[in-house]
Amino acid sequence: MPAVTASPAAKDKSGPQRALEKLGLVRPIDFALHLPMRYEDETRLVSIASLRDGSVGQVEGVVASCEVQIRGRRQLVARLHDGSDDLVLRFLHFYPSHQKALAVGTRVRVRGEARGGFFGLEMVHPTFKAVTEGAPLATALTPVYPTSAQLPQAYLRKAMDANLARVDLSELLPPEAVPAGMMNLREALMFLHHPAPNVGLATLEDRSHPAWQRLKFEELLAQQLSQLQAKRERELQRAPPFRVRNGGLQEQLLAALPFALTKAQRRVVDEIAHDLQRAVPMHRLLQGDVGSGKTVVAAVAAAVAIHDGWQCALMAPTEILAEQHLRKLVGWLEPLGITVAWLTGSRKGKGRAAMLAQVASGEAMLVVGTHAVIQEQVQFAKLGLAIIDEQHRFGVQQRLALREKLRSNQIEPHTLMMSATPIPRTLAMTLFADLDVSTIDELPPGRTPVVTKLFADDKREAVIGRIRDAVAQGQQVYWVCPLIEESETLDLQNATETHAHLSAALPERMVGLLHGRMKATEKAAVMALFTAGEMAVLVSTTVIEVGVDVPNASLMVIEHAERFGLSQLHQLRGRVGRGTVASVCVLLYTAPLSDTGKARLKAMLETGDGFEIARRDLDIRGPGEFMGARQSGAPLLRFADLAEDEALVHLARDAATLLLDRHPEVALAHVNRWLGGRSDYLKA
Ligand code: ADP
Ligand code: MG
């Protein structure tokens, strides 16, 4: 054989090859897990006469005519005859090769959707291939794979079959880890790529077929394993075990509060205190509906750390929110002799330098702020506890920076995350399986539930009438304008106009405006006026969304409510109903509503329960968007559906525990098979 020198170009990957990689199809297992999005039935032939308008079918016949016609545009029109009737095949884009393949007298098999055209039935752009009479039909359904423009289906199918022929799908799991009655993986995957023709397509499409069950179980198992593994790794790290003493700062704090903790608050305080006394870093999520009183729980945790001589950092995603925490915490903790430092991006110069020095020396025991708290220049003398409010609102970069910051010490601090967006149970068990969760499931006493009303935008003046009544009775009002994604300017304009309109409608009252473009000091000034009760109405963009606490505000109007997400609406509504006066939330909408818009507003009218809201939100949006879904961009679950597969989640969780305990090498092999190099994204 003559020696062949490969030209440099030959070494380059071909277009389709690159397209495969782009789809993540590299290892044979990647191919095996790239499942058809639908199937075509090429196992049967029907007669042309039996085709109906709109029906999809495969016919076989002989080409009776084939010509290029100009009807407005050039098109290739062939006529097929099978003895029962004629069928027109129409191609609006075609190559000379099409013309050749459809030469008069050729026998072809054609598959497509029949349309009742002016000249009888026709198929536009059907798939077709030349056959000899009596050529065997497909014995399995033909898979149609998700693909990209650079990757023709035929090329992908070929690559698929080559990879399916050599993929190792041997059973990794010991029998005791596989739920009774499940198909094995090889059988399941081979079936899903080439299902037998007699299978009900419905069970494939709704993913209830046993083959799907096995696949979903495998996927959930990989995910449970990596989460449990992360948790076990953390168990090996060292954190300062705080000593909780009688008469300690936390007891002094509780004694000084103007209210008693609710039963739920006491329970979560106990759960947190229990963690803080261990030498293993706490990794706990404190969830509780808006207004359930998470801040005071954070303060108690801080007091425990500080009493034992450790520093505590509390971070919030926005300056307004951080400042509100600051005010509360200073009010509660400074009287007990605790020095509190304040760090935000807008804090510069001498004040900042002094704060940094206090933090570095350990004089400041509590540091409150935005993500500025974790910036490089900030050095803690002895950080023992980090509290992160609404952590999912921090960007990925900030969260990674935080992890780095916390890791840089020999000793890991305990971490407490707080969220007003409750995680539905299935999500808590899957995406967040490595978190311990404490839940405040009770509101402080004396709150009256918020009444929610829905009005079309043309009832605006009537709504303004209500505002007039409310302020006449000394109550305060929020008016929230939506964020217009495409245009911050429009957004601002809208809020500014509404502000002007309300100011004119309520000449004797102070109407304020708050938006994201204002300087931190300006925002703080507006908030201070509103908090003090001097400002009757606050028009704002969504900057007030998280955590603002003004108990005297009892009416909230949300303009263009249909543009907000469900959990966002719920958070906003949670700004009222914090005092003893009955509160109202008015949702103004502009027709027409989309289906999801309708579903969201309906949910708001029907329930005030944060958990129910979260569950519906999961239904409406899917888990992908939930809590930023760890914002990895990578789809966390390709096959399992958390809303439907809760039973499988339980099975996977049991199997994961069993594997890690008894067959760690199998656990590793399984995670590698499923996640390859991607397992890190589960931890960010
Ligand atoms: P969230 O959980 O939304 O962060 P906050 O911590 O802001 O809620 O608490 C809401 C309001 O309830 C605050 O004014 C807080 O001081 C008050 N509060 C918290 N716990 C109690 C309680 N046990 N009894 C009465 N009021 C409470
Ligand atoms: Mg809060």
XYZ file of C-alpha atoms and ligand atoms in Angstrom:
712
model
C 0.000 0.000 0.000
C 1.441 3.421 -0.887
C 2.268 5.661 2.039
C -0.222 8.429 2.445
C 0.818 11.739 3.915
C -2.078 13.350 5.601
C -2.463 16.959 4.572
C -2.856 19.406 7.483
C -6.448 19.982 6.445
C -7.259 16.291 6.823
C -6.327 16.478 10.493
C -8.910 19.144 11.114
C -12.181 17.899 12.338
C -14.954 17.972 9.803
C -17.913 20.279 10.300
C -20.302 17.544 11.443
C -17.645 16.163 13.791
C -17.347 19.547 15.467
C -21.117 19.811 15.562
C -21.255 16.493 17.422
C -18.845 17.804 20.026
C -20.864 20.968 20.379
C -23.837 18.830 21.299
C -21.672 17.170 23.955
C -21.409 13.961 21.961
C -17.888 12.712 22.515
C -17.812 9.447 24.466
C -19.963 6.506 23.351
C -21.980 6.937 26.550
C -22.754 10.536 25.544
C -24.316 9.189 22.382
C -26.224 6.512 24.225
C -27.706 9.193 26.488
C -28.652 11.465 23.600
C -32.178 10.237 23.156
C -34.602 10.723 20.284
C -37.010 13.601 20.683
C -39.555 11.661 18.634
C -39.929 8.682 16.360
C -41.123 8.071 12.840
C -42.973 4.952 11.974
C -41.350 3.515 8.854
C -42.406 0.011 9.713
C -45.621 0.242 7.705
C -46.791 1.290 4.258
C -50.186 2.792 3.560
C -51.904 3.343 0.231
C -52.004 6.826 -1.240
C -55.789 6.587 -1.390
C -55.961 6.111 2.389
C -54.018 9.331 3.127
C -56.052 12.164 4.589
C -55.305 15.859 4.882
C -52.946 16.262 7.845
C -52.091 12.593 8.262
C -48.459 11.475 8.419
C -47.645 8.290 6.596
C -45.306 6.284 4.461
C -46.291 5.318 0.930
C -44.480 3.562 -1.887
C -44.993 4.097 -5.602
C -43.459 4.780 -8.970
C -42.609 8.279 -10.188
C -44.967 9.104 -13.035
C -43.689 12.597 -13.799
C -41.059 14.987 -12.489
C -40.512 18.541 -13.637
C -39.312 21.938 -12.569
C -42.170 24.398 -12.504
C -42.141 28.146 -12.082
C -45.128 29.182 -10.019
C -43.985 32.370 -8.460
C -40.808 30.531 -7.578
C -38.872 27.614 -8.981
C -40.002 24.310 -7.568
C -39.623 20.641 -8.259
C -42.922 18.785 -8.640
C -43.117 15.013 -8.959
C -46.172 12.827 -9.245
C -46.197 9.449 -7.573
C -48.528 6.600 -8.473
C -49.146 3.491 -6.382
C -52.154 1.905 -8.104
C -54.606 3.366 -5.577
C -54.154 7.059 -6.376
C -51.649 9.809 -7.206
C -49.653 11.953 -4.789
C -47.832 15.187 -5.594
C -44.370 15.635 -4.069
C -43.377 19.287 -3.933
C -39.876 20.656 -3.220
C -39.424 24.392 -2.870
C -35.680 23.975 -2.360
C -33.963 21.274 -4.333
C -30.718 20.202 -5.885
C -30.136 18.574 -9.257
C -29.616 15.350 -7.279
C -33.285 15.441 -6.245
C -34.304 15.535 -9.866
C -32.083 12.543 -10.639
C -33.341 10.541 -7.690
C -36.925 11.158 -8.737
C -36.459 10.229 -12.415
C -39.639 8.931 -14.051
C -40.073 5.202 -13.464
C -38.129 5.110 -10.167
C -39.746 3.238 -7.278
C -39.529 5.336 -4.099
C -40.653 5.176 -0.494
C -41.926 8.518 0.684
C -42.741 9.704 4.155
C -44.328 12.964 5.162
C -47.448 14.833 6.067
C -50.231 14.780 3.468
C -51.914 18.096 2.651
C -55.052 18.590 0.671
C -53.659 20.769 -2.143
C -55.548 22.390 -4.964
C -54.529 19.578 -7.301
C -55.322 16.764 -4.886
C -53.173 15.465 -2.028
C -49.548 16.486 -1.842
C -46.519 16.288 0.438
C -44.163 19.237 0.734
C -40.548 18.272 1.354
C -41.210 14.634 2.215
C -38.306 12.334 2.982
C -37.843 9.740 0.302
C -35.525 7.003 -0.849
C -35.345 4.776 -3.906
C -36.183 1.123 -3.202
C -36.560 -2.105 -5.092
C -39.930 -3.753 -5.040
C -40.459 -5.796 -1.877
C -37.545 -4.158 -0.007
C -37.953 -4.930 3.713
C -39.520 -2.313 5.949
C -37.914 -0.992 9.116
C -38.483 -3.316 12.057
C -38.220 -0.623 14.715
C -39.451 2.941 14.948
C -37.001 5.380 13.381
C -35.495 7.778 15.934
C -35.371 11.507 15.257
C -32.606 13.057 17.354
C -32.231 16.582 18.630
C -29.572 18.074 16.387
C -28.218 21.326 15.005
C -28.149 22.946 11.597
C -24.570 21.796 10.954
C -25.409 18.194 11.721
C -27.711 16.357 9.307
C -29.987 13.803 10.920
C -28.611 11.042 8.690
C -25.022 11.757 9.780
C -26.051 11.809 13.423
C -27.935 8.517 13.085
C -24.893 6.864 11.554
C -22.586 8.166 14.275
C -25.181 7.085 16.795
C -25.361 3.530 15.555
C -21.566 3.237 15.477
C -21.354 4.421 19.063
C -24.266 2.339 20.284
C -22.482 -0.701 18.880
C -19.448 -0.132 21.077
C -20.787 1.594 24.157
C -20.209 -0.148 27.451
C -23.551 -0.367 29.178
C -22.715 -3.217 31.479
C -24.703 -3.161 34.715
C -22.667 -1.296 37.306
C -25.149 -1.424 40.118
C -25.428 -4.340 42.508
C -28.929 -5.852 42.487
C -29.765 -4.461 45.934
C -29.288 -0.912 44.648
C -31.751 -1.308 41.789
C -35.436 -0.989 42.667
C -37.396 -4.140 42.069
C -38.790 -4.675 38.605
C -36.626 -2.148 36.791
C -35.279 -2.824 33.320
C -31.538 -2.975 33.052
C -29.816 0.036 31.575
C -28.641 -1.545 28.320
C -32.078 -2.905 27.561
C -33.691 0.434 28.412
C -31.374 2.543 26.268
C -31.383 0.228 23.279
C -35.135 0.212 23.441
C -35.386 3.992 23.590
C -33.146 4.387 20.550
C -35.002 1.778 18.512
C -38.373 0.950 20.022
C -40.407 -1.929 18.671
C -43.218 -0.771 16.361
C -45.996 -2.167 18.514
C -45.136 0.011 21.529
C -47.598 2.690 22.448
C -45.962 5.937 21.377
C -47.780 7.653 24.213
C -45.750 5.908 26.944
C -42.585 6.973 25.154
C -43.729 10.519 24.745
C -44.890 11.030 28.305
C -41.813 9.179 29.542
C -43.765 6.751 31.665
C -42.459 3.663 29.855
C -40.327 1.353 32.079
C -37.297 2.157 29.933
C -37.695 5.809 30.863
C -38.117 4.923 34.522
C -34.758 3.196 34.563
C -33.079 6.058 32.803
C -34.488 8.656 35.149
C -33.550 6.568 38.139
C -29.963 6.362 36.882
C -29.790 10.095 36.358
C -31.243 10.927 39.753
C -28.877 8.433 41.337
C -25.847 10.156 39.804
C -27.084 13.431 41.116
C -27.843 12.141 44.592
C -24.430 10.524 44.727
C -22.555 13.695 43.916
C -24.604 15.656 46.419
C -24.180 13.121 49.194
C -20.502 12.896 48.399
C -20.127 16.670 48.699
C -21.876 16.495 52.023
C -19.598 13.754 53.281
C -16.537 15.686 52.167
C -17.715 18.642 54.133
C -18.137 16.458 57.173
C -14.382 15.987 57.079
C -13.656 19.713 57.296
C -13.059 21.470 60.575
C -15.109 24.349 61.896
C -14.967 26.024 65.284
C -17.352 24.323 67.693
C -19.015 27.177 69.560
C -19.775 26.763 73.212
C -23.331 27.810 74.011
C -23.524 29.028 77.581
C -26.404 29.823 79.857
C -26.724 33.546 80.295
C -24.732 34.064 77.119
C -25.192 36.880 74.640
C -27.920 35.012 72.837
C -29.983 34.800 76.014
C -29.397 38.452 76.755
C -30.553 39.253 73.242
C -33.728 37.198 73.573
C -34.506 38.804 76.913
C -34.109 42.284 75.438
C -36.333 41.754 72.388
C -39.725 43.499 72.431
C -41.375 40.230 71.381
C -41.084 36.521 72.120
C -39.905 34.179 69.417
C -42.565 32.093 67.740
C -42.504 28.348 68.237
C -41.107 27.913 64.740
C -38.377 30.470 65.377
C -37.403 28.710 68.596
C -37.218 25.414 66.772
C -34.931 26.709 64.024
C -32.771 28.521 66.581
C -32.292 25.155 68.294
C -31.423 23.434 65.024
C -28.881 26.108 64.191
C -27.409 26.182 67.702
C -27.010 22.431 67.542
C -24.994 22.710 64.306
C -22.882 25.550 65.657
C -21.679 23.421 68.536
C -20.216 20.844 66.188
C -16.683 20.887 64.811
C -18.100 20.328 61.310
C -19.023 23.395 59.254
C -22.736 24.078 59.256
C -24.234 24.288 55.789
C -27.789 25.194 56.483
C -30.558 26.924 54.635
C -33.049 28.838 56.723
C -36.209 29.193 54.734
C -39.280 31.035 55.800
C -41.934 32.975 54.054
C -41.552 36.714 53.736
C -42.152 38.314 57.111
C -41.682 35.098 59.071
C -38.842 36.683 61.055
C -35.578 35.266 59.781
C -33.482 38.276 60.713
C -33.838 37.811 64.431
C -32.871 34.162 64.055
C -29.730 35.316 62.246
C -29.065 37.710 65.111
C -29.282 34.896 67.652
C -26.863 32.773 65.608
C -24.492 35.747 65.414
C -24.745 36.206 69.176
C -23.743 32.582 69.748
C -20.639 32.983 67.560
C -19.691 36.322 69.046
C -20.135 35.159 72.598
C -17.571 32.486 71.950
C -15.111 35.036 70.545
C -15.683 34.527 66.816
C -16.575 37.090 64.165
C -19.732 36.911 62.139
C -20.332 38.285 58.636
C -23.794 38.982 57.282
C -24.245 39.656 53.596
C -27.268 40.795 51.628
C -27.554 41.130 47.849
C -28.553 44.796 47.790
C -27.484 47.838 49.693
C -31.031 48.668 50.784
C -31.470 45.275 52.271
C -28.041 45.226 53.883
C -28.743 48.581 55.420
C -32.012 47.395 56.832
C -30.278 44.434 58.423
C -27.683 46.788 59.772
C -30.275 48.976 61.414
C -32.000 46.013 63.053
C -28.832 44.286 64.154
C -27.288 47.451 65.529
C -30.499 48.064 67.471
C -30.442 44.600 68.946
C -26.738 43.921 69.411
C -24.977 47.216 70.159
C -26.765 47.571 73.506
C -25.139 44.235 74.383
C -21.719 45.738 73.717
C -21.138 44.294 70.261
C -19.307 46.442 67.705
C -20.899 46.250 64.260
C -19.019 47.220 61.075
C -20.687 48.280 57.840
C -19.149 47.484 54.462
C -20.633 48.225 51.072
C -19.330 49.180 47.657
C -20.338 52.781 48.140
C -18.435 53.093 51.376
C -15.082 54.623 50.468
C -12.160 56.551 51.879
C -11.321 57.005 55.540
C -14.492 55.467 56.891
C -13.807 52.373 54.878
C -10.193 52.115 55.971
C -11.256 52.403 59.598
C -13.847 49.660 59.152
C -11.322 47.385 57.477
C -8.949 47.903 60.381
C -11.679 47.036 62.871
C -12.487 43.873 60.967
C -8.848 42.861 60.706
C -8.181 43.444 64.396
C -11.290 41.591 65.459
C -12.684 44.645 67.211
C -15.723 44.536 64.905
C -17.440 41.334 65.882
C -20.214 41.603 63.362
C -19.707 42.799 59.786
C -22.800 43.649 57.792
C -22.834 44.596 54.138
C -23.184 43.643 50.510
C -20.779 41.408 48.641
C -18.184 44.059 49.478
C -17.769 42.009 52.640
C -15.973 39.305 50.717
C -13.685 41.508 48.707
C -10.006 40.824 48.794
C -9.007 43.718 51.029
C -11.338 42.530 53.743
C -9.404 40.408 56.209
C -11.176 38.884 59.144
C -9.304 38.257 62.362
C -11.405 35.245 63.246
C -14.408 34.557 61.050
C -16.566 31.819 62.515
C -19.971 32.306 60.952
C -21.096 33.625 57.577
C -24.769 34.462 57.078
C -25.973 35.034 53.543
C -29.398 36.492 52.961
C -31.180 35.652 49.703
C -28.024 33.935 48.518
C -29.527 32.902 45.199
C -29.628 36.551 44.236
C -25.896 36.847 44.380
C -24.229 36.206 41.044
C -22.290 33.027 40.369
C -19.001 34.922 40.538
C -19.841 36.362 43.903
C -20.821 32.987 45.246
C -17.619 31.407 44.043
C -15.636 34.296 45.540
C -17.404 33.723 48.817
C -16.488 30.058 48.829
C -12.883 30.961 48.130
C -12.890 33.549 50.855
C -14.308 31.151 53.381
C -11.869 28.425 52.352
C -8.807 30.597 52.680
C -8.683 29.937 56.394
C -7.474 26.757 57.984
C -10.826 26.590 59.632
C -14.049 26.741 57.638
C -16.634 29.058 59.095
C -20.188 27.834 59.560
C -22.573 29.103 56.913
C -26.219 29.960 57.216
C -28.132 30.851 54.080
C -31.513 32.526 54.302
C -34.225 32.533 51.719
C -37.804 33.674 51.484
C -38.325 31.518 48.415
C -39.070 28.131 49.860
C -37.631 25.256 47.924
C -40.278 22.692 47.047
C -39.552 19.403 48.726
C -38.476 17.513 45.625
C -36.026 20.250 44.733
C -34.698 20.317 48.259
C -34.080 16.601 47.957
C -32.342 16.798 44.606
C -30.588 20.013 43.659
C -30.069 20.952 47.258
C -29.610 17.540 48.787
C -26.316 18.586 50.369
C -27.983 21.347 52.357
C -29.624 20.991 55.723
C -32.859 22.903 55.758
C -34.597 24.677 58.619
C -38.041 26.031 57.997
C -39.990 28.764 59.775
C -43.510 27.684 58.965
C -45.412 30.190 61.073
C -45.794 33.942 60.966
C -45.426 36.095 64.073
C -48.754 36.635 65.794
C -51.029 39.564 65.018
C -50.603 39.554 61.274
C -53.708 39.752 59.146
C -53.564 37.938 55.831
C -53.176 40.149 52.782
C -56.230 40.420 50.550
C -55.232 40.260 46.884
C -57.264 41.929 44.137
C -56.905 41.888 40.415
C -57.781 44.895 38.244
C -57.396 45.649 34.567
C -55.210 48.646 33.913
C -58.192 50.837 32.960
C -59.285 50.812 36.628
C -56.217 52.827 37.554
C -58.143 55.895 38.703
C -60.284 53.796 41.015
C -57.117 52.321 42.473
C -55.738 55.816 43.038
C -58.976 56.569 44.905
C -58.186 53.676 47.228
C -54.731 55.045 47.812
C -56.257 58.374 48.809
C -58.478 56.614 51.355
C -55.597 54.604 52.769
C -53.294 57.586 53.268
C -56.183 59.568 54.759
C -56.268 56.897 57.473
C -52.548 57.312 58.095
C -51.489 54.221 56.205
C -48.618 53.945 53.775
C -48.591 52.656 50.246
C -46.140 51.005 47.858
C -46.594 51.347 44.113
C -44.311 49.002 42.223
C -43.449 49.466 38.551
C -42.076 46.585 36.551
C -38.603 46.180 35.338
C -38.623 46.424 31.586
C -35.865 44.043 30.635
C -34.971 45.551 27.304
C -34.781 49.086 28.484
C -33.699 50.483 31.759
C -34.568 53.923 30.413
C -38.157 52.995 29.639
C -38.384 51.414 33.030
C -37.301 54.613 34.656
C -39.584 56.714 32.498
C -42.543 54.612 33.517
C -41.744 54.942 37.213
C -41.092 58.665 36.861
C -44.411 59.248 35.112
C -46.324 57.262 37.684
C -44.574 59.254 40.395
C -45.596 62.535 38.795
C -49.151 61.335 38.341
C -49.528 60.203 41.950
C -47.881 63.368 43.272
C -50.468 65.413 41.380
C -53.313 63.193 42.617
C -52.196 63.482 46.259
C -50.972 67.086 46.498
C -50.960 67.276 50.284
C -48.908 64.084 50.803
C -45.304 63.196 50.246
C -44.852 60.792 47.346
C -41.358 59.353 46.899
C -39.538 57.651 44.075
C -36.987 54.871 44.314
C -35.176 53.236 41.433
C -32.000 51.342 40.634
C -30.193 54.290 39.023
C -30.192 56.368 42.192
C -27.076 56.687 44.318
C -27.004 54.561 47.438
C -27.202 57.645 49.639
C -30.257 58.932 47.763
C -31.958 55.581 48.085
C -31.172 55.476 51.764
C -32.641 58.963 52.236
C -35.888 57.996 50.514
C -36.137 54.761 52.477
C -35.515 56.622 55.722
C -38.425 58.998 55.013
C -40.707 56.110 54.184
C -39.630 54.047 57.182
C -40.182 57.028 59.481
C -43.725 57.379 58.145
C -43.196 60.853 56.700
C -43.608 59.676 53.147
C -47.093 58.362 52.406
C -46.523 56.712 49.042
C -43.396 55.120 47.666
C -43.237 54.579 43.914
C -40.483 52.201 43.111
C -39.039 49.789 40.633
C -38.326 46.325 41.943
C -35.452 47.530 44.108
C -37.737 47.154 47.112
C -38.381 43.560 46.305
C -36.305 41.844 48.894
C -36.722 42.174 52.571
C -37.928 45.749 53.036
C -39.802 45.947 56.300
C -42.167 48.859 57.007
C -45.043 47.531 59.131
C -47.245 50.590 58.610
C -47.427 50.016 54.852
C -50.727 48.290 54.207
C -51.492 48.800 50.520
C -49.392 47.645 47.638
C -50.140 48.268 43.993
C -48.192 46.257 41.462
C -48.396 47.701 38.004
C -48.152 45.353 35.008
C -48.283 42.464 37.409
C -48.308 40.105 34.425
C -44.683 40.951 33.753
C -43.437 39.683 37.086
C -42.444 36.160 38.004
C -44.620 34.374 40.516
C -42.137 34.225 43.342
C -41.278 37.860 42.705
C -44.949 38.813 43.044
C -45.162 36.858 46.253
C -42.051 38.570 47.627
C -43.471 41.952 46.740
C -46.796 41.181 48.337
C -44.919 40.172 51.465
C -43.934 43.825 51.961
C -47.460 44.489 53.251
C -49.413 42.638 55.911
C -46.610 43.212 58.394
C -48.597 45.307 60.827
C -51.937 44.840 62.530
C -54.033 46.657 59.892
C -55.679 44.485 57.233
C -53.600 44.846 54.091
C -54.444 44.795 50.411
C -52.350 43.955 47.380
C -53.707 45.230 44.071
C -52.439 43.572 40.923
C -52.927 45.783 37.883
C -52.650 43.967 34.597
C -52.804 44.831 30.936
C -54.638 42.485 28.586
C -54.097 40.254 26.715
C -52.550 37.825 29.187
C -50.357 34.923 28.122
C -51.180 31.482 29.521
C -48.339 31.608 32.004
C -49.255 35.182 32.910
C -52.773 33.998 33.670
C -51.523 31.038 35.685
C -49.314 33.300 37.793
C -52.015 35.850 38.581
C -54.459 33.060 39.356
C -51.982 31.541 41.801
C -51.573 34.938 43.486
C -55.326 35.272 43.932
C -55.771 31.752 45.196
C -53.036 31.418 47.759
C -50.850 33.385 50.102
C -48.849 30.374 51.180
C -45.234 30.627 50.093
C -44.842 26.882 49.766
C -47.875 26.544 47.555
C -46.606 29.483 45.485
C -43.233 27.807 45.111
C -44.875 24.577 44.044
C -46.965 26.329 41.414
C -43.970 28.283 40.268
C -42.160 25.009 39.725
C -45.110 23.804 37.661
C -45.224 26.949 35.578
C -41.534 27.463 35.020
C -39.934 24.104 35.553
C -36.964 23.603 37.864
C -34.477 25.046 35.378
C -35.138 28.562 36.473
C -35.764 27.800 40.086
C -33.663 29.712 42.562
C -31.394 30.505 39.661
C -31.002 26.705 39.491
C -27.500 27.264 40.734
C -27.166 29.413 37.638
C -24.779 26.969 36.071
C -26.391 27.105 32.679
C -25.945 23.351 32.495
C -29.193 21.461 32.504
C -29.134 19.662 35.812
C -31.636 17.013 34.941
C -32.177 15.989 31.377
C -34.569 13.143 31.869
C -36.210 13.225 35.256
C -38.967 15.706 35.926
C -39.078 16.781 39.528
C -42.738 17.597 39.437
C -43.556 14.045 38.357
C -40.799 11.797 39.521
C -40.806 12.327 43.241
C -41.110 8.585 43.901
C -37.959 7.992 41.872
C -36.134 10.671 43.828
C -36.773 8.713 47.027
C -35.572 5.473 45.445
C -32.451 7.176 44.112
C -31.690 8.695 47.457
C -31.873 5.314 49.228
C -29.729 3.702 46.560
C -27.151 6.509 46.798
C -26.770 6.027 50.542
C -26.403 2.301 50.093
C -23.754 2.661 47.391
C -21.664 5.203 49.267
C -21.757 3.053 52.381
C -21.157 -0.340 50.843
C -19.850 0.062 47.295
C -17.962 3.352 47.034
C -16.135 2.207 43.884
C -19.463 1.557 42.169
C -20.666 4.996 43.235
C -17.634 6.573 41.611
C -18.038 4.569 38.400
C -21.693 5.530 38.181
C -21.017 9.242 38.653
C -18.282 9.091 36.017
C -20.527 7.370 33.552
C -23.226 9.951 34.015
C -21.477 13.186 34.680
C -18.006 12.666 33.255
C -16.097 15.837 34.048
C -19.214 17.812 34.820
C -19.709 16.846 38.441
C -18.233 20.112 39.733
C -21.104 22.215 38.574
C -23.299 20.543 41.118
C -21.291 22.061 43.910
C -21.093 25.744 42.961
P -38.144 37.987 56.943
O -38.258 36.565 57.370
O -38.982 38.280 55.747
O -36.705 38.411 56.775
P -38.065 39.853 59.094
O -36.951 39.213 59.781
O -37.792 41.102 58.342
O -38.779 38.820 58.116
O -39.230 40.042 60.139
C -40.419 40.686 59.815
C -40.917 41.551 60.973
O -41.395 40.726 62.027
C -39.826 42.387 61.582
O -40.363 43.643 61.886
C -39.455 41.629 62.839
O -38.880 42.450 63.823
C -40.790 41.071 63.260
N -40.730 39.853 64.062
C -39.854 38.830 63.906
N -40.115 37.857 64.797
C -41.197 38.248 65.510
C -41.948 37.655 66.579
N -41.647 36.461 67.065
N -42.991 38.357 67.056
C -43.309 39.570 66.555
N -42.637 40.173 65.568
C -41.580 39.521 65.032
Mg -35.449 39.185 55.395
